[in-house]
Amino acid sequence: DDVVAPVAEEVDWSLGPAANADAGGRVADAKAIPGFAEALRAAGFTKHRVAAVQAWAREEGAVSLDEVVENVEMLAESVALSPVERAALGQLGKHGPATGV
């Protein structure tokens, strides 16, 4: 059984970012993931690397740290994560962002 990709006419290209919108019509924003940027900085990511990871997460529609960690291989390839950054992100997934509580 071969998997057949849909042809262009079968894809609703009008969905765009709205496909990732919540019930109120707001599109998910990686900056809105609670503690995401702070956790990346605490894990040793520079300001520019945090911005790159956030941009990737926003582009992919990730709304939680778990979603980012689940797709770390794709993220690593897309933004060229170093082995140290990849390991640090994996550790964040295991322990979650520090909340200071």
PDB file of N, CA and C in Angstrom:
ATOM      1  N   ASP A   1       0.832  -1.182   0.000  1.00  0.00           N
ATOM      2  CA  ASP A   1       0.000   0.000   0.000  1.00  0.00           C
ATOM      3  C   ASP A   1       0.874   1.242   0.000  1.00  0.00           C
ATOM      4  N   ASP A   2       0.921   1.924  -1.129  1.00  0.00           N
ATOM      5  CA  ASP A   2       1.675   3.161  -1.225  1.00  0.00           C
ATOM      6  C   ASP A   2       0.856   4.315  -0.673  1.00  0.00           C
ATOM      7  N   VAL A   3       1.536   5.193   0.040  1.00  0.00           N
ATOM      8  CA  VAL A   3       0.889   6.398   0.542  1.00  0.00           C
ATOM      9  C   VAL A   3       0.953   7.434  -0.565  1.00  0.00           C
ATOM     10  N   VAL A   4      -0.181   8.019  -0.867  1.00  0.00           N
ATOM     11  CA  VAL A   4      -0.249   9.007  -1.933  1.00  0.00           C
ATOM     12  C   VAL A   4      -0.480  10.376  -1.314  1.00  0.00           C
ATOM     13  N   ALA A   5       0.415  11.309  -1.622  1.00  0.00           N
ATOM     14  CA  ALA A   5       0.274  12.678  -1.119  1.00  0.00           C
ATOM     15  C   ALA A   5      -0.860  13.368  -1.863  1.00  0.00           C
ATOM     16  N   PRO A   6      -1.575  14.267  -1.199  1.00  0.00           N
ATOM     17  CA  PRO A   6      -2.654  14.977  -1.888  1.00  0.00           C
ATOM     18  C   PRO A   6      -2.082  15.900  -2.955  1.00  0.00           C
ATOM     19  N   VAL A   7      -2.818  16.071  -4.012  1.00  0.00           N
ATOM     20  CA  VAL A   7      -2.403  17.014  -5.047  1.00  0.00           C
ATOM     21  C   VAL A   7      -2.809  18.408  -4.596  1.00  0.00           C
ATOM     22  N   ALA A   8      -2.204  19.415  -5.186  1.00  0.00           N
ATOM     23  CA  ALA A   8      -2.410  20.795  -4.750  1.00  0.00           C
ATOM     24  C   ALA A   8      -3.883  21.182  -4.655  1.00  0.00           C
ATOM     25  N   GLU A   9      -4.689  20.687  -5.582  1.00  0.00           N
ATOM     26  CA  GLU A   9      -6.106  21.053  -5.568  1.00  0.00           C
ATOM     27  C   GLU A   9      -6.840  20.495  -4.350  1.00  0.00           C
ATOM     28  N   GLU A  10      -6.287  19.461  -3.706  1.00  0.00           N
ATOM     29  CA  GLU A  10      -6.937  18.835  -2.564  1.00  0.00           C
ATOM     30  C   GLU A  10      -6.563  19.478  -1.235  1.00  0.00           C
ATOM     31  N   VAL A  11      -5.603  20.376  -1.248  1.00  0.00           N
ATOM     32  CA  VAL A  11      -5.120  20.999  -0.023  1.00  0.00           C
ATOM     33  C   VAL A  11      -5.772  22.355   0.133  1.00  0.00           C
ATOM     34  N   ASP A  12      -6.287  22.628   1.308  1.00  0.00           N
ATOM     35  CA  ASP A  12      -6.894  23.929   1.582  1.00  0.00           C
ATOM     36  C   ASP A  12      -5.797  24.874   2.053  1.00  0.00           C
ATOM     37  N   TRP A  13      -5.188  25.570   1.101  1.00  0.00           N
ATOM     38  CA  TRP A  13      -4.067  26.459   1.419  1.00  0.00           C
ATOM     39  C   TRP A  13      -4.526  27.685   2.185  1.00  0.00           C
ATOM     40  N   SER A  14      -5.804  27.933   2.264  1.00  0.00           N
ATOM     41  CA  SER A  14      -6.299  29.124   2.946  1.00  0.00           C
ATOM     42  C   SER A  14      -6.227  29.004   4.462  1.00  0.00           C
ATOM     43  N   LEU A  15      -5.992  27.790   4.974  1.00  0.00           N
ATOM     44  CA  LEU A  15      -5.965  27.608   6.420  1.00  0.00           C
ATOM     45  C   LEU A  15      -4.829  28.380   7.074  1.00  0.00           C
ATOM     46  N   GLY A  16      -3.640  28.340   6.501  1.00  0.00           N
ATOM     47  CA  GLY A  16      -2.490  29.066   7.024  1.00  0.00           C
ATOM     48  C   GLY A  16      -2.360  28.931   8.523  1.00  0.00           C
ATOM     49  N   PRO A  17      -1.893  30.000   9.185  1.00  0.00           N
ATOM     50  CA  PRO A  17      -1.704  29.960  10.637  1.00  0.00           C
ATOM     51  C   PRO A  17      -2.992  29.728  11.411  1.00  0.00           C
ATOM     52  N   ALA A  18      -4.125  30.040  10.812  1.00  0.00           N
ATOM     53  CA  ALA A  18      -5.395  29.853  11.516  1.00  0.00           C
ATOM     54  C   ALA A  18      -5.618  28.404  11.906  1.00  0.00           C
ATOM     55  N   ALA A  19      -4.951  27.483  11.218  1.00  0.00           N
ATOM     56  CA  ALA A  19      -5.091  26.067  11.560  1.00  0.00           C
ATOM     57  C   ALA A  19      -4.561  25.799  12.962  1.00  0.00           C
ATOM     58  N   ASN A  20      -3.698  26.676  13.454  1.00  0.00           N
ATOM     59  CA  ASN A  20      -3.144  26.525  14.797  1.00  0.00           C
ATOM     60  C   ASN A  20      -3.791  27.461  15.805  1.00  0.00           C
ATOM     61  N   ALA A  21      -4.912  28.054  15.445  1.00  0.00           N
ATOM     62  CA  ALA A  21      -5.572  29.012  16.326  1.00  0.00           C
ATOM     63  C   ALA A  21      -6.411  28.292  17.378  1.00  0.00           C
ATOM     64  N   ASP A  22      -6.572  28.956  18.519  1.00  0.00           N
ATOM     65  CA  ASP A  22      -7.426  28.394  19.556  1.00  0.00           C
ATOM     66  C   ASP A  22      -8.870  28.800  19.285  1.00  0.00           C
ATOM     67  N   ALA A  23      -9.785  28.437  20.195  1.00  0.00           N
ATOM     68  CA  ALA A  23     -11.202  28.704  19.989  1.00  0.00           C
ATOM     69  C   ALA A  23     -11.497  30.200  19.855  1.00  0.00           C
ATOM     70  N   GLY A  24     -10.655  31.047  20.448  1.00  0.00           N
ATOM     71  CA  GLY A  24     -10.846  32.488  20.362  1.00  0.00           C
ATOM     72  C   GLY A  24     -10.217  33.094  19.126  1.00  0.00           C
ATOM     73  N   GLY A  25      -9.609  32.255  18.269  1.00  0.00           N
ATOM     74  CA  GLY A  25      -9.011  32.747  17.044  1.00  0.00           C
ATOM     75  C   GLY A  25      -7.581  33.235  17.207  1.00  0.00           C
ATOM     76  N   ARG A  26      -7.009  33.059  18.408  1.00  0.00           N
ATOM     77  CA  ARG A  26      -5.641  33.503  18.643  1.00  0.00           C
ATOM     78  C   ARG A  26      -4.677  32.420  18.182  1.00  0.00           C
ATOM     79  N   VAL A  27      -3.667  32.826  17.425  1.00  0.00           N
ATOM     80  CA  VAL A  27      -2.671  31.890  16.926  1.00  0.00           C
ATOM     81  C   VAL A  27      -1.641  31.650  18.009  1.00  0.00           C
ATOM     82  N   ALA A  28      -1.244  30.396  18.167  1.00  0.00           N
ATOM     83  CA  ALA A  28      -0.255  30.031  19.177  1.00  0.00           C
ATOM     84  C   ALA A  28       1.030  30.798  18.953  1.00  0.00           C
ATOM     85  N   ASP A  29       1.663  31.233  20.036  1.00  0.00           N
ATOM     86  CA  ASP A  29       2.913  31.978  19.970  1.00  0.00           C
ATOM     87  C   ASP A  29       3.880  31.328  20.937  1.00  0.00           C
ATOM     88  N   ALA A  30       5.059  30.927  20.428  1.00  0.00           N
ATOM     89  CA  ALA A  30       6.039  30.247  21.266  1.00  0.00           C
ATOM     90  C   ALA A  30       6.455  31.113  22.444  1.00  0.00           C
ATOM     91  N   LYS A  31       6.407  32.431  22.297  1.00  0.00           N
ATOM     92  CA  LYS A  31       6.767  33.302  23.403  1.00  0.00           C
ATOM     93  C   LYS A  31       5.768  33.159  24.547  1.00  0.00           C
ATOM     94  N   ALA A  32       4.571  32.639  24.233  1.00  0.00           N
ATOM     95  CA  ALA A  32       3.535  32.488  25.242  1.00  0.00           C
ATOM     96  C   ALA A  32       3.679  31.193  26.036  1.00  0.00           C
ATOM     97  N   ILE A  33       4.583  30.310  25.640  1.00  0.00           N
ATOM     98  CA  ILE A  33       4.781  29.084  26.406  1.00  0.00           C
ATOM     99  C   ILE A  33       5.370  29.504  27.751  1.00  0.00           C
ATOM    100  N   PRO A  34       4.666  29.256  28.829  1.00  0.00           N
ATOM    101  CA  PRO A  34       5.128  29.704  30.141  1.00  0.00           C
ATOM    102  C   PRO A  34       6.537  29.215  30.464  1.00  0.00           C
ATOM    103  N   GLY A  35       7.424  30.160  30.728  1.00  0.00           N
ATOM    104  CA  GLY A  35       8.779  29.842  31.143  1.00  0.00           C
ATOM    105  C   GLY A  35       9.705  29.368  30.043  1.00  0.00           C
ATOM    106  N   PHE A  36       9.248  29.374  28.785  1.00  0.00           N
ATOM    107  CA  PHE A  36      10.030  28.818  27.681  1.00  0.00           C
ATOM    108  C   PHE A  36      11.351  29.556  27.470  1.00  0.00           C
ATOM    109  N   ALA A  37      11.288  30.846  27.232  1.00  0.00           N
ATOM    110  CA  ALA A  37      12.516  31.619  26.982  1.00  0.00           C
ATOM    111  C   ALA A  37      13.437  31.590  28.194  1.00  0.00           C
ATOM    112  N   GLU A  38      12.861  31.725  29.370  1.00  0.00           N
ATOM    113  CA  GLU A  38      13.650  31.716  30.599  1.00  0.00           C
ATOM    114  C   GLU A  38      14.357  30.378  30.791  1.00  0.00           C
ATOM    115  N   ALA A  39      13.639  29.304  30.488  1.00  0.00           N
ATOM    116  CA  ALA A  39      14.223  27.961  30.631  1.00  0.00           C
ATOM    117  C   ALA A  39      15.367  27.766  29.642  1.00  0.00           C
ATOM    118  N   LEU A  40      15.196  28.255  28.419  1.00  0.00           N
ATOM    119  CA  LEU A  40      16.267  28.149  27.423  1.00  0.00           C
ATOM    120  C   LEU A  40      17.491  28.944  27.874  1.00  0.00           C
ATOM    121  N   ARG A  41      17.277  30.157  28.375  1.00  0.00           N
ATOM    122  CA  ARG A  41      18.413  30.966  28.850  1.00  0.00           C
ATOM    123  C   ARG A  41      19.096  30.286  30.030  1.00  0.00           C
ATOM    124  N   ALA A  42      18.315  29.739  30.943  1.00  0.00           N
ATOM    125  CA  ALA A  42      18.885  29.045  32.110  1.00  0.00           C
ATOM    126  C   ALA A  42      19.672  27.806  31.680  1.00  0.00           C
ATOM    127  N   ALA A  43      19.290  27.222  30.538  1.00  0.00           N
ATOM    128  CA  ALA A  43      19.980  26.040  30.029  1.00  0.00           C
ATOM    129  C   ALA A  43      21.229  26.418  29.233  1.00  0.00           C
ATOM    130  N   GLY A  44      21.502  27.726  29.122  1.00  0.00           N
ATOM    131  CA  GLY A  44      22.727  28.174  28.461  1.00  0.00           C
ATOM    132  C   GLY A  44      22.559  28.682  27.044  1.00  0.00           C
ATOM    133  N   PHE A  45      21.326  28.781  26.563  1.00  0.00           N
ATOM    134  CA  PHE A  45      21.098  29.306  25.223  1.00  0.00           C
ATOM    135  C   PHE A  45      21.312  30.818  25.225  1.00  0.00           C
ATOM    136  N   THR A  46      21.993  31.334  24.213  1.00  0.00           N
ATOM    137  CA  THR A  46      22.189  32.776  24.084  1.00  0.00           C
ATOM    138  C   THR A  46      20.888  33.424  23.645  1.00  0.00           C
ATOM    139  N   LYS A  47      20.840  34.740  23.742  1.00  0.00           N
ATOM    140  CA  LYS A  47      19.650  35.484  23.330  1.00  0.00           C
ATOM    141  C   LYS A  47      19.285  35.162  21.877  1.00  0.00           C
ATOM    142  N   HIS A  48      20.288  35.083  21.005  1.00  0.00           N
ATOM    143  CA  HIS A  48      20.027  34.800  19.594  1.00  0.00           C
ATOM    144  C   HIS A  48      19.546  33.371  19.371  1.00  0.00           C
ATOM    145  N   ARG A  49      20.086  32.437  20.141  1.00  0.00           N
ATOM    146  CA  ARG A  49      19.657  31.040  20.006  1.00  0.00           C
ATOM    147  C   ARG A  49      18.241  30.874  20.548  1.00  0.00           C
ATOM    148  N   VAL A  50      17.918  31.581  21.647  1.00  0.00           N
ATOM    149  CA  VAL A  50      16.553  31.554  22.180  1.00  0.00           C
ATOM    150  C   VAL A  50      15.590  32.062  21.113  1.00  0.00           C
ATOM    151  N   ALA A  51      15.947  33.166  20.456  1.00  0.00           N
ATOM    152  CA  ALA A  51      15.095  33.731  19.411  1.00  0.00           C
ATOM    153  C   ALA A  51      14.909  32.745  18.260  1.00  0.00           C
ATOM    154  N   ALA A  52      15.972  32.048  17.879  1.00  0.00           N
ATOM    155  CA  ALA A  52      15.883  31.072  16.782  1.00  0.00           C
ATOM    156  C   ALA A  52      14.966  29.912  17.155  1.00  0.00           C
ATOM    157  N   VAL A  53      15.099  29.409  18.383  1.00  0.00           N
ATOM    158  CA  VAL A  53      14.257  28.294  18.833  1.00  0.00           C
ATOM    159  C   VAL A  53      12.803  28.739  18.934  1.00  0.00           C
ATOM    160  N   GLN A  54      12.579  29.943  19.466  1.00  0.00           N
ATOM    161  CA  GLN A  54      11.210  30.459  19.562  1.00  0.00           C
ATOM    162  C   GLN A  54      10.597  30.640  18.177  1.00  0.00           C
ATOM    163  N   ALA A  55      11.374  31.153  17.234  1.00  0.00           N
ATOM    164  CA  ALA A  55      10.864  31.347  15.880  1.00  0.00           C
ATOM    165  C   ALA A  55      10.481  30.008  15.256  1.00  0.00           C
ATOM    166  N   TRP A  56      11.329  28.998  15.462  1.00  0.00           N
ATOM    167  CA  TRP A  56      11.025  27.671  14.936  1.00  0.00           C
ATOM    168  C   TRP A  56       9.740  27.139  15.569  1.00  0.00           C
ATOM    169  N   ALA A  57       9.633  27.260  16.893  1.00  0.00           N
ATOM    170  CA  ALA A  57       8.453  26.745  17.594  1.00  0.00           C
ATOM    171  C   ALA A  57       7.189  27.460  17.124  1.00  0.00           C
ATOM    172  N   ARG A  58       7.286  28.762  16.943  1.00  0.00           N
ATOM    173  CA  ARG A  58       6.137  29.532  16.472  1.00  0.00           C
ATOM    174  C   ARG A  58       5.750  29.075  15.060  1.00  0.00           C
ATOM    175  N   GLU A  59       6.750  28.904  14.188  1.00  0.00           N
ATOM    176  CA  GLU A  59       6.503  28.473  12.810  1.00  0.00           C
ATOM    177  C   GLU A  59       5.858  27.090  12.768  1.00  0.00           C
ATOM    178  N   GLU A  60       6.257  26.222  13.686  1.00  0.00           N
ATOM    179  CA  GLU A  60       5.719  24.859  13.730  1.00  0.00           C
ATOM    180  C   GLU A  60       4.407  24.770  14.504  1.00  0.00           C
ATOM    181  N   GLY A  61       4.026  25.843  15.178  1.00  0.00           N
ATOM    182  CA  GLY A  61       2.774  25.846  15.928  1.00  0.00           C
ATOM    183  C   GLY A  61       2.850  25.172  17.284  1.00  0.00           C
ATOM    184  N   ALA A  62       4.073  25.004  17.808  1.00  0.00           N
ATOM    185  CA  ALA A  62       4.230  24.377  19.130  1.00  0.00           C
ATOM    186  C   ALA A  62       3.650  25.289  20.209  1.00  0.00           C
ATOM    187  N   VAL A  63       2.913  24.699  21.131  1.00  0.00           N
ATOM    188  CA  VAL A  63       2.305  25.478  22.206  1.00  0.00           C
ATOM    189  C   VAL A  63       2.763  25.019  23.588  1.00  0.00           C
ATOM    190  N   SER A  64       3.707  24.079  23.627  1.00  0.00           N
ATOM    191  CA  SER A  64       4.216  23.624  24.921  1.00  0.00           C
ATOM    192  C   SER A  64       5.666  23.180  24.778  1.00  0.00           C
ATOM    193  N   LEU A  65       6.362  23.182  25.887  1.00  0.00           N
ATOM    194  CA  LEU A  65       7.741  22.712  25.900  1.00  0.00           C
ATOM    195  C   LEU A  65       7.794  21.249  25.463  1.00  0.00           C
ATOM    196  N   ASP A  66       6.822  20.466  25.881  1.00  0.00           N
ATOM    197  CA  ASP A  66       6.780  19.047  25.495  1.00  0.00           C
ATOM    198  C   ASP A  66       6.754  18.892  23.980  1.00  0.00           C
ATOM    199  N   GLU A  67       5.981  19.742  23.291  1.00  0.00           N
ATOM    200  CA  GLU A  67       5.913  19.653  21.831  1.00  0.00           C
ATOM    201  C   GLU A  67       7.267  19.985  21.202  1.00  0.00           C
ATOM    202  N   VAL A  68       7.959  20.956  21.771  1.00  0.00           N
ATOM    203  CA  VAL A  68       9.281  21.312  21.245  1.00  0.00           C
ATOM    204  C   VAL A  68      10.239  20.149  21.452  1.00  0.00           C
ATOM    205  N   VAL A  69      10.245  19.591  22.658  1.00  0.00           N
ATOM    206  CA  VAL A  69      11.159  18.490  22.978  1.00  0.00           C
ATOM    207  C   VAL A  69      10.839  17.251  22.141  1.00  0.00           C
ATOM    208  N   GLU A  70       9.561  16.969  21.929  1.00  0.00           N
ATOM    209  CA  GLU A  70       9.167  15.811  21.110  1.00  0.00           C
ATOM    210  C   GLU A  70       9.718  15.914  19.693  1.00  0.00           C
ATOM    211  N   ASN A  71       9.938  17.133  19.232  1.00  0.00           N
ATOM    212  CA  ASN A  71      10.406  17.361  17.866  1.00  0.00           C
ATOM    213  C   ASN A  71      11.825  17.904  17.831  1.00  0.00           C
ATOM    214  N   VAL A  72      12.629  17.545  18.840  1.00  0.00           N
ATOM    215  CA  VAL A  72      13.975  18.094  18.964  1.00  0.00           C
ATOM    216  C   VAL A  72      14.858  17.775  17.763  1.00  0.00           C
ATOM    217  N   GLU A  73      14.680  16.612  17.150  1.00  0.00           N
ATOM    218  CA  GLU A  73      15.507  16.272  15.990  1.00  0.00           C
ATOM    219  C   GLU A  73      15.225  17.220  14.826  1.00  0.00           C
ATOM    220  N   MET A  74      13.956  17.485  14.583  1.00  0.00           N
ATOM    221  CA  MET A  74      13.582  18.406  13.516  1.00  0.00           C
ATOM    222  C   MET A  74      14.074  19.820  13.839  1.00  0.00           C
ATOM    223  N   LEU A  75      13.915  20.226  15.099  1.00  0.00           N
ATOM    224  CA  LEU A  75      14.406  21.530  15.546  1.00  0.00           C
ATOM    225  C   LEU A  75      15.912  21.621  15.373  1.00  0.00           C
ATOM    226  N   ALA A  76      16.623  20.598  15.819  1.00  0.00           N
ATOM    227  CA  ALA A  76      18.085  20.583  15.748  1.00  0.00           C
ATOM    228  C   ALA A  76      18.565  20.747  14.315  1.00  0.00           C
ATOM    229  N   GLU A  77      17.908  20.070  13.410  1.00  0.00           N
ATOM    230  CA  GLU A  77      18.282  20.166  12.005  1.00  0.00           C
ATOM    231  C   GLU A  77      17.954  21.544  11.434  1.00  0.00           C
ATOM    232  N   SER A  78      16.811  22.070  11.828  1.00  0.00           N
ATOM    233  CA  SER A  78      16.335  23.326  11.277  1.00  0.00           C
ATOM    234  C   SER A  78      17.167  24.532  11.728  1.00  0.00           C
ATOM    235  N   VAL A  79      17.542  24.561  13.004  1.00  0.00           N
ATOM    236  CA  VAL A  79      18.290  25.719  13.523  1.00  0.00           C
ATOM    237  C   VAL A  79      19.726  25.368  13.890  1.00  0.00           C
ATOM    238  N   ALA A  80      20.175  24.187  13.486  1.00  0.00           N
ATOM    239  CA  ALA A  80      21.554  23.739  13.719  1.00  0.00           C
ATOM    240  C   ALA A  80      21.944  23.788  15.197  1.00  0.00           C
ATOM    241  N   LEU A  81      21.147  23.100  16.021  1.00  0.00           N
ATOM    242  CA  LEU A  81      21.488  23.008  17.447  1.00  0.00           C
ATOM    243  C   LEU A  81      22.793  22.255  17.607  1.00  0.00           C
ATOM    244  N   SER A  82      23.603  22.720  18.539  1.00  0.00           N
ATOM    245  CA  SER A  82      24.829  21.995  18.864  1.00  0.00           C
ATOM    246  C   SER A  82      24.447  20.768  19.693  1.00  0.00           C
ATOM    247  N   PRO A  83      25.341  19.792  19.802  1.00  0.00           N
ATOM    248  CA  PRO A  83      25.043  18.640  20.660  1.00  0.00           C
ATOM    249  C   PRO A  83      24.750  19.064  22.110  1.00  0.00           C
ATOM    250  N   VAL A  84      25.443  20.079  22.601  1.00  0.00           N
ATOM    251  CA  VAL A  84      25.219  20.566  23.965  1.00  0.00           C
ATOM    252  C   VAL A  84      23.826  21.174  24.082  1.00  0.00           C
ATOM    253  N   GLU A  85      23.412  21.981  23.088  1.00  0.00           N
ATOM    254  CA  GLU A  85      22.077  22.580  23.114  1.00  0.00           C
ATOM    255  C   GLU A  85      20.997  21.506  23.022  1.00  0.00           C
ATOM    256  N   ARG A  86      21.224  20.515  22.186  1.00  0.00           N
ATOM    257  CA  ARG A  86      20.252  19.428  22.034  1.00  0.00           C
ATOM    258  C   ARG A  86      20.082  18.680  23.365  1.00  0.00           C
ATOM    259  N   ALA A  87      21.193  18.392  24.028  1.00  0.00           N
ATOM    260  CA  ALA A  87      21.147  17.697  25.319  1.00  0.00           C
ATOM    261  C   ALA A  87      20.449  18.557  26.371  1.00  0.00           C
ATOM    262  N   ALA A  88      20.742  19.862  26.358  1.00  0.00           N
ATOM    263  CA  ALA A  88      20.114  20.766  27.325  1.00  0.00           C
ATOM    264  C   ALA A  88      18.608  20.826  27.116  1.00  0.00           C
ATOM    265  N   LEU A  89      18.187  20.859  25.865  1.00  0.00           N
ATOM    266  CA  LEU A  89      16.751  20.881  25.568  1.00  0.00           C
ATOM    267  C   LEU A  89      16.098  19.577  25.999  1.00  0.00           C
ATOM    268  N   GLY A  90      16.783  18.475  25.803  1.00  0.00           N
ATOM    269  CA  GLY A  90      16.266  17.188  26.258  1.00  0.00           C
ATOM    270  C   GLY A  90      16.102  17.145  27.768  1.00  0.00           C
ATOM    271  N   GLN A  91      17.038  17.743  28.481  1.00  0.00           N
ATOM    272  CA  GLN A  91      16.943  17.803  29.943  1.00  0.00           C
ATOM    273  C   GLN A  91      15.767  18.672  30.378  1.00  0.00           C
ATOM    274  N   LEU A  92      15.513  19.761  29.661  1.00  0.00           N
ATOM    275  CA  LEU A  92      14.355  20.601  29.972  1.00  0.00           C
ATOM    276  C   LEU A  92      13.072  19.797  29.852  1.00  0.00           C
ATOM    277  N   GLY A  93      13.014  18.958  28.834  1.00  0.00           N
ATOM    278  CA  GLY A  93      11.828  18.128  28.639  1.00  0.00           C
ATOM    279  C   GLY A  93      11.609  17.153  29.771  1.00  0.00           C
ATOM    280  N   LYS A  94      12.704  16.660  30.354  1.00  0.00           N
ATOM    281  CA  LYS A  94      12.594  15.706  31.456  1.00  0.00           C
ATOM    282  C   LYS A  94      12.194  16.380  32.751  1.00  0.00           C
ATOM    283  N   HIS A  95      12.680  17.612  32.941  1.00  0.00           N
ATOM    284  CA  HIS A  95      12.471  18.288  34.220  1.00  0.00           C
ATOM    285  C   HIS A  95      11.536  19.477  34.137  1.00  0.00           C
ATOM    286  N   GLY A  96      11.220  19.917  32.930  1.00  0.00           N
ATOM    287  CA  GLY A  96      10.372  21.096  32.753  1.00  0.00           C
ATOM    288  C   GLY A  96      11.126  22.343  33.127  1.00  0.00           C
ATOM    289  N   PRO A  97      10.595  23.500  32.720  1.00  0.00           N
ATOM    290  CA  PRO A  97      11.259  24.746  33.057  1.00  0.00           C
ATOM    291  C   PRO A  97      11.192  25.008  34.551  1.00  0.00           C
ATOM    292  N   ALA A  98      12.253  25.593  35.069  1.00  0.00           N
ATOM    293  CA  ALA A  98      12.258  25.962  36.492  1.00  0.00           C
ATOM    294  C   ALA A  98      11.291  27.114  36.695  1.00  0.00           C
ATOM    295  N   THR A  99      10.476  27.008  37.701  1.00  0.00           N
ATOM    296  CA  THR A  99       9.479  28.052  37.941  1.00  0.00           C
ATOM    297  C   THR A  99       9.816  28.912  39.129  1.00  0.00           C
ATOM    298  N   GLY A 100      10.829  28.525  39.871  1.00  0.00           N
ATOM    299  CA  GLY A 100      11.200  29.293  41.047  1.00  0.00           C
ATOM    300  C   GLY A 100      10.254  29.095  42.206  1.00  0.00           C
ATOM    301  N   VAL A 101       9.359  28.121  42.109  1.00  0.00           N
ATOM    302  CA  VAL A 101       8.389  27.867  43.173  1.00  0.00           C
ATOM    303  C   VAL A 101       8.896  26.754  44.056  1.00  0.00           C
TER     304      VAL A 101
END
